[in-house]
Backbone as CSV, one residue per row, in Angstrom:
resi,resn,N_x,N_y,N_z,CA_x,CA_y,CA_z,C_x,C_y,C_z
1,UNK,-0.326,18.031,22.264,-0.101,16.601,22.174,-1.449,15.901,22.101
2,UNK,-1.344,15.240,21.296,-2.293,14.173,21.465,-2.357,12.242,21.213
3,UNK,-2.465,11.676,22.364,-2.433,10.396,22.184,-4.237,9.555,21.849
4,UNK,-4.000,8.456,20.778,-4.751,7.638,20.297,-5.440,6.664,20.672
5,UNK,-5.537,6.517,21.678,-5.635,5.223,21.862,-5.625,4.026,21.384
6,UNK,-5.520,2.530,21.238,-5.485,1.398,20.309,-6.858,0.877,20.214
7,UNK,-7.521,0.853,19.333,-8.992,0.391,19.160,-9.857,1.148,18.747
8,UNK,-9.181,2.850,19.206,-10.399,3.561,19.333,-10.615,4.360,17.891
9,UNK,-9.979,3.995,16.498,-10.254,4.120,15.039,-10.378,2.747,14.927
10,UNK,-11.779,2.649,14.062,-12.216,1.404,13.633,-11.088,1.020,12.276
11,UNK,-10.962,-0.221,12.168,-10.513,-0.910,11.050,-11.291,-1.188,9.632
12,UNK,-11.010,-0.208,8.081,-12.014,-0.533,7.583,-11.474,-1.431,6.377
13,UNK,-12.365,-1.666,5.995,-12.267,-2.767,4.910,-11.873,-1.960,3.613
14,UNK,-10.437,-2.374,2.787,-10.246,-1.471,1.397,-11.211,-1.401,0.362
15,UNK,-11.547,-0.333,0.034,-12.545,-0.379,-1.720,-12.101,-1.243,-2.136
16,UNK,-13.129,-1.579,-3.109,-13.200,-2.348,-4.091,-12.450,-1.914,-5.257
17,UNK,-12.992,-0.325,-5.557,-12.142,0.453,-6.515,-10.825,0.426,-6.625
18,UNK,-10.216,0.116,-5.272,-8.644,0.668,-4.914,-7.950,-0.908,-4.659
19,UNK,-8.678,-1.872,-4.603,-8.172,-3.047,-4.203,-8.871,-4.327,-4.707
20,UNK,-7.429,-5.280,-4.961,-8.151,-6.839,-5.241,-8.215,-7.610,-4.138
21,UNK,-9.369,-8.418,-3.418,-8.981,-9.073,-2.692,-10.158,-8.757,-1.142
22,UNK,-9.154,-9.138,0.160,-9.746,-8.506,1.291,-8.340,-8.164,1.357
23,UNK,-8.553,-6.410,2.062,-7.635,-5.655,2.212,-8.099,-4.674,3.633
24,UNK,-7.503,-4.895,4.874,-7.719,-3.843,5.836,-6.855,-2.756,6.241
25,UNK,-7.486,-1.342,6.526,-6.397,-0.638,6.811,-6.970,-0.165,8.205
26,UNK,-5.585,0.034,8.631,-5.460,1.093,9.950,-4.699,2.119,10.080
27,UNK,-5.687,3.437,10.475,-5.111,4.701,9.759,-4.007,4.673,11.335
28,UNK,-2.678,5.057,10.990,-2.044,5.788,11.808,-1.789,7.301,12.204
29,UNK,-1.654,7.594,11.343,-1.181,9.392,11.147,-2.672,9.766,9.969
30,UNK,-3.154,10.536,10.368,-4.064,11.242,9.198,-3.538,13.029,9.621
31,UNK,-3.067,13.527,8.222,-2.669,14.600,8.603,-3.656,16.242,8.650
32,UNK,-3.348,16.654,9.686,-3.895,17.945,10.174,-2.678,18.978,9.596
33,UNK,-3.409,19.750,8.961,-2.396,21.084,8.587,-1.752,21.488,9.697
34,UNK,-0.591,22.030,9.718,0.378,21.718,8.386,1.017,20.465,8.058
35,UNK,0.390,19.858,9.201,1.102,18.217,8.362,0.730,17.389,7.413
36,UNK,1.925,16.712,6.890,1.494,16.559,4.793,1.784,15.260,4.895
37,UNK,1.806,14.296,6.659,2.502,12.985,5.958,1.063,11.951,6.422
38,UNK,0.987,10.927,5.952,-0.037,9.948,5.887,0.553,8.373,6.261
39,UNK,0.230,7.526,7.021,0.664,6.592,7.405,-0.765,5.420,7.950
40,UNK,-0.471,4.409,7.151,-1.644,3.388,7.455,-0.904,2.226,7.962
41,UNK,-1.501,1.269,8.839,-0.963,-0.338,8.517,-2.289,-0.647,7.560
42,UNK,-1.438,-1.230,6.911,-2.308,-2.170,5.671,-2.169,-3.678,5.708
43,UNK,-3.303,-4.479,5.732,-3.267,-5.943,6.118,-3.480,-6.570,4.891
44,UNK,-3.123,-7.502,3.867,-3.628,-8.127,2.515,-3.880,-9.647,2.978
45,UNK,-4.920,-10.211,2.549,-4.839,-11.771,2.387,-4.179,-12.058,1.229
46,UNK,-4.344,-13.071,1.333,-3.050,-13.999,0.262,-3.876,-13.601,-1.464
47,UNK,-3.315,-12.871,-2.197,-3.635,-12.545,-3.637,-4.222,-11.323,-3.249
48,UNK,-4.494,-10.613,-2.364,-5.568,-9.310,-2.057,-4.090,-8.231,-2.506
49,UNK,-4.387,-7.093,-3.315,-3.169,-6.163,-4.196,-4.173,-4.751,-4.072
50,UNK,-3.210,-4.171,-4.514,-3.474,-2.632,-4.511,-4.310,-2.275,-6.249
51,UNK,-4.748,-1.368,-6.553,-4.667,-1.388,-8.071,-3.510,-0.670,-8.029
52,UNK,-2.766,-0.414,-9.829,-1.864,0.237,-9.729,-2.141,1.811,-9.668
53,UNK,-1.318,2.678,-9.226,-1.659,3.499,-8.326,0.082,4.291,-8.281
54,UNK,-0.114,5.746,-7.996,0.724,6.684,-7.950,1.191,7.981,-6.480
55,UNK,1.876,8.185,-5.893,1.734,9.214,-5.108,2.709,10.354,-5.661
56,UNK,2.215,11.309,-5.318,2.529,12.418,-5.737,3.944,13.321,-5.049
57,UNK,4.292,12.773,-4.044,5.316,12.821,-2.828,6.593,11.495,-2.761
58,UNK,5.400,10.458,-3.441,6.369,9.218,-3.084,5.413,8.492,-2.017
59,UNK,6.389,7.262,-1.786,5.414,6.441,-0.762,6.948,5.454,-0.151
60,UNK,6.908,4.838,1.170,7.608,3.931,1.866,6.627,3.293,2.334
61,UNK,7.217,1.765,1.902,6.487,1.014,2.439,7.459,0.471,3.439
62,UNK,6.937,-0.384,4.541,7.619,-1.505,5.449,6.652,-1.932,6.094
63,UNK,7.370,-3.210,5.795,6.762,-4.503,5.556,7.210,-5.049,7.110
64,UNK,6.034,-5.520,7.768,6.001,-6.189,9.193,5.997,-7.799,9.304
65,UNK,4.840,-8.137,8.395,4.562,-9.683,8.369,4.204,-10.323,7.152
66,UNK,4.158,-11.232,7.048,4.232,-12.251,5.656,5.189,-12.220,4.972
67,UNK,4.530,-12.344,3.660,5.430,-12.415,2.383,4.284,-11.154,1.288
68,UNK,4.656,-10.612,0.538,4.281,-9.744,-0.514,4.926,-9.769,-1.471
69,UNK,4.113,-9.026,-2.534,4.533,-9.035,-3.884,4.648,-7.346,-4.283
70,UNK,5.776,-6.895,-5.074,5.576,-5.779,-5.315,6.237,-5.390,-6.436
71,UNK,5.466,-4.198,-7.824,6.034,-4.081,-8.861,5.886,-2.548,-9.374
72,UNK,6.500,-1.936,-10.131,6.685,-0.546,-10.715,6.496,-1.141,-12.471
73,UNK,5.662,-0.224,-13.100,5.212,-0.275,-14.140,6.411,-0.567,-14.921
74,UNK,6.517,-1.621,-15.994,7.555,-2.653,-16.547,8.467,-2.848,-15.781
75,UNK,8.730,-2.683,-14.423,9.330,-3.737,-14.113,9.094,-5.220,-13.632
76,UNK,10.053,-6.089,-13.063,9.858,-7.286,-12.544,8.921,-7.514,-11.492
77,UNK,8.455,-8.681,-10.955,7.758,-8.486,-9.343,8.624,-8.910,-8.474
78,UNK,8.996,-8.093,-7.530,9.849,-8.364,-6.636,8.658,-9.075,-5.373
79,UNK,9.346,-9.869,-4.703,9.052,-10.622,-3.630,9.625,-9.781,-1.921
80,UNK,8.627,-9.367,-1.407,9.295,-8.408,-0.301,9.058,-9.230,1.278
81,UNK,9.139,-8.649,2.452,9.469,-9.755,3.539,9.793,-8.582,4.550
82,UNK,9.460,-9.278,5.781,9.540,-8.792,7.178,10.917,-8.107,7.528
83,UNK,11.051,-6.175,7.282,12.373,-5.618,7.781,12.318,-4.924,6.085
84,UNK,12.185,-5.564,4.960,11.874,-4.823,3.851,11.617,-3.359,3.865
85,UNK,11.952,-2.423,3.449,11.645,-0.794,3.138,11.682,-0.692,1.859
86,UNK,10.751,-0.455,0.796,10.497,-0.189,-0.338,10.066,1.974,-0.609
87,UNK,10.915,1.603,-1.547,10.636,3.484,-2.066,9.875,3.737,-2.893
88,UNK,9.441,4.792,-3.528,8.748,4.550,-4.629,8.474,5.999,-4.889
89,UNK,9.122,6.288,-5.821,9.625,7.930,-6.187,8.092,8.832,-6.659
90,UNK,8.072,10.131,-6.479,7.067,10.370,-6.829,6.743,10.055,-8.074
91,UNK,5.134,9.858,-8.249,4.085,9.808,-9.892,4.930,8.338,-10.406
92,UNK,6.164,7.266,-9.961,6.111,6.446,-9.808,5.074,5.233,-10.471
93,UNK,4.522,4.756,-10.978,3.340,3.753,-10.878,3.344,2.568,-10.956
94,UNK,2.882,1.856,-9.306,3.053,0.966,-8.960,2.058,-0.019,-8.292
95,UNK,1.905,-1.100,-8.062,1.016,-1.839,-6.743,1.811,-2.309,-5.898
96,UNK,0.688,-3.485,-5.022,1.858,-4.237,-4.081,0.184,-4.955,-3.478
97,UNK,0.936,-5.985,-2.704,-0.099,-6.549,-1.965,0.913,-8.037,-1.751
98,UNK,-0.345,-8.954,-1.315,0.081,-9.888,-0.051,1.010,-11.032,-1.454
99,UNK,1.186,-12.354,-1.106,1.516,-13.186,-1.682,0.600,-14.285,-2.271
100,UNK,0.620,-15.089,-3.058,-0.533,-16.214,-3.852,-1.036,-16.735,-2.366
101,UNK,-0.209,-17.471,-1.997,-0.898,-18.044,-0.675,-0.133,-17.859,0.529
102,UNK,0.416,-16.329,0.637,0.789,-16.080,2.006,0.440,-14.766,1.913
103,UNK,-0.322,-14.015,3.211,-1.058,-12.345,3.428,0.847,-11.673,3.813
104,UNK,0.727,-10.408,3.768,1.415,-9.776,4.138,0.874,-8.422,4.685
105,UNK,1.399,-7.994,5.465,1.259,-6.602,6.172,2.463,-5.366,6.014
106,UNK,2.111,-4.445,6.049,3.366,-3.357,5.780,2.757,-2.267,6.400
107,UNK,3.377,-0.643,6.716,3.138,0.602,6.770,3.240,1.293,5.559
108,UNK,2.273,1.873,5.233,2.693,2.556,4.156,2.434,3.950,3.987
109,UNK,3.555,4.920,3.935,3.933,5.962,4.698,4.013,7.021,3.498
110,UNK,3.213,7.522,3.258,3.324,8.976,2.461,3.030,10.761,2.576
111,UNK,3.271,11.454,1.815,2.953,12.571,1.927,1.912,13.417,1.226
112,UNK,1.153,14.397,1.422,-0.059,14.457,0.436,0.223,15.962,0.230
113,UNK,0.071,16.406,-0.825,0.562,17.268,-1.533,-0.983,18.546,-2.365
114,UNK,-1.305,19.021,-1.910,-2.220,19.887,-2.143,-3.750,19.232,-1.505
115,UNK,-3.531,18.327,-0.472,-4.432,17.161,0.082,-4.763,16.316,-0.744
116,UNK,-3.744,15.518,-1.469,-4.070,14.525,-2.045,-2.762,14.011,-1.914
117,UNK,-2.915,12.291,-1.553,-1.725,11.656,-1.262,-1.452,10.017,-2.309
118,UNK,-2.313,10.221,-3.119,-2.560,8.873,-3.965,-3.259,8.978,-5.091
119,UNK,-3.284,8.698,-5.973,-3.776,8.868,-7.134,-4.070,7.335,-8.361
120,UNK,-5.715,6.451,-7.778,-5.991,5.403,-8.018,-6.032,5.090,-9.538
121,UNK,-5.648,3.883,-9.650,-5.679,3.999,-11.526,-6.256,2.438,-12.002
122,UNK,-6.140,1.447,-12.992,-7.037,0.298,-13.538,-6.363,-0.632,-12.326
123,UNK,-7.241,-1.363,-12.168,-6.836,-2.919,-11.371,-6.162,-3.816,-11.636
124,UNK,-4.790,-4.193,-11.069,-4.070,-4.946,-11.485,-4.823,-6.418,-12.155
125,UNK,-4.626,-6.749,-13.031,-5.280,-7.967,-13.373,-4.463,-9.244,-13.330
126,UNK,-5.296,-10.540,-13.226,-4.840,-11.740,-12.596,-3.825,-12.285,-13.397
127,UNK,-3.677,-12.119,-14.450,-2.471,-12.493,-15.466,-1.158,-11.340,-15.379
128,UNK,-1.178,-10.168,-14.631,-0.231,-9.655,-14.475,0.374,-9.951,-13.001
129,UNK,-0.913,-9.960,-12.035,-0.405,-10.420,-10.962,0.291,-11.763,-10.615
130,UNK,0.161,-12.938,-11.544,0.528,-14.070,-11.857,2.189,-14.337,-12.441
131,UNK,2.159,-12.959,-13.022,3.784,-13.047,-13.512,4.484,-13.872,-12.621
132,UNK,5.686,-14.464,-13.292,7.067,-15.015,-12.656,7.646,-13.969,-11.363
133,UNK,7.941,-14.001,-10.062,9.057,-13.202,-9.168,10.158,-13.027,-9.696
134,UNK,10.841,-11.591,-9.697,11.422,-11.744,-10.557,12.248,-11.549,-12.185
């Protein structure tokens, strides 16, 4: 067994590469063989997004606080919210992040698959992130 204490993993600030915006994460679960699952809280300010981006396992998100935005390659942007559980099937390709002018927070819970649990791709850009909800 082992317990974590609260504080005692620093909070770091998301790449630049991997993110628009200010984006913080806090690792929950980092997995030790044989365990394959990965779990962060992720914090977005208001317009701060993921680039779009793939997991190889899949990914769950849930969503704690704010409001967020979230979309799968041609689809719509859905508008997500506090109690929200989003799926997102493997190789999937998708983003997500906070709202225009409201941050959102979520867990976002995956599995990593030959030790790799994500697979980063171009940066959502401001005219896609701008789309209609919807």
């Amino acid at each position: 067994m082992e317990i974590i204490q609260a504080g005692s993993r620093p909070t770091r600030r998301g790449p630049k590469e991997s993110f628009t915006g200010t984006v913080w994460q806090d690792p929950i679960i980092t997995p030790q063989a044989p365990m394959r699952i990965v779990c962060s809280r992720v914090a977005f300010e208001p317009g701060a997004r993921t680039a779009w981006h793939t997991h190889p396992l899949g990914q769950t998100l849930y969503v704690t606080e704010g409001v967020g935005r979230f979309q799968t390659e041609g689809g719509p942007i859905h508008e997500i919210r506090p109690g929200d559980v989003v799926w997102i099937p493997p190789g999937e390709k998708h983003w997500h992040g906070g709202a225009p002018t409201t941050g959102m927070v979520h867990l976002a819970i995956q599995e990593s698959q030959d030790g790799t649990h994500v697979t980063w791709l171009e940066q959502v850009t401001d005219a896609e992130y701008s789309k209609k909800v919807g």
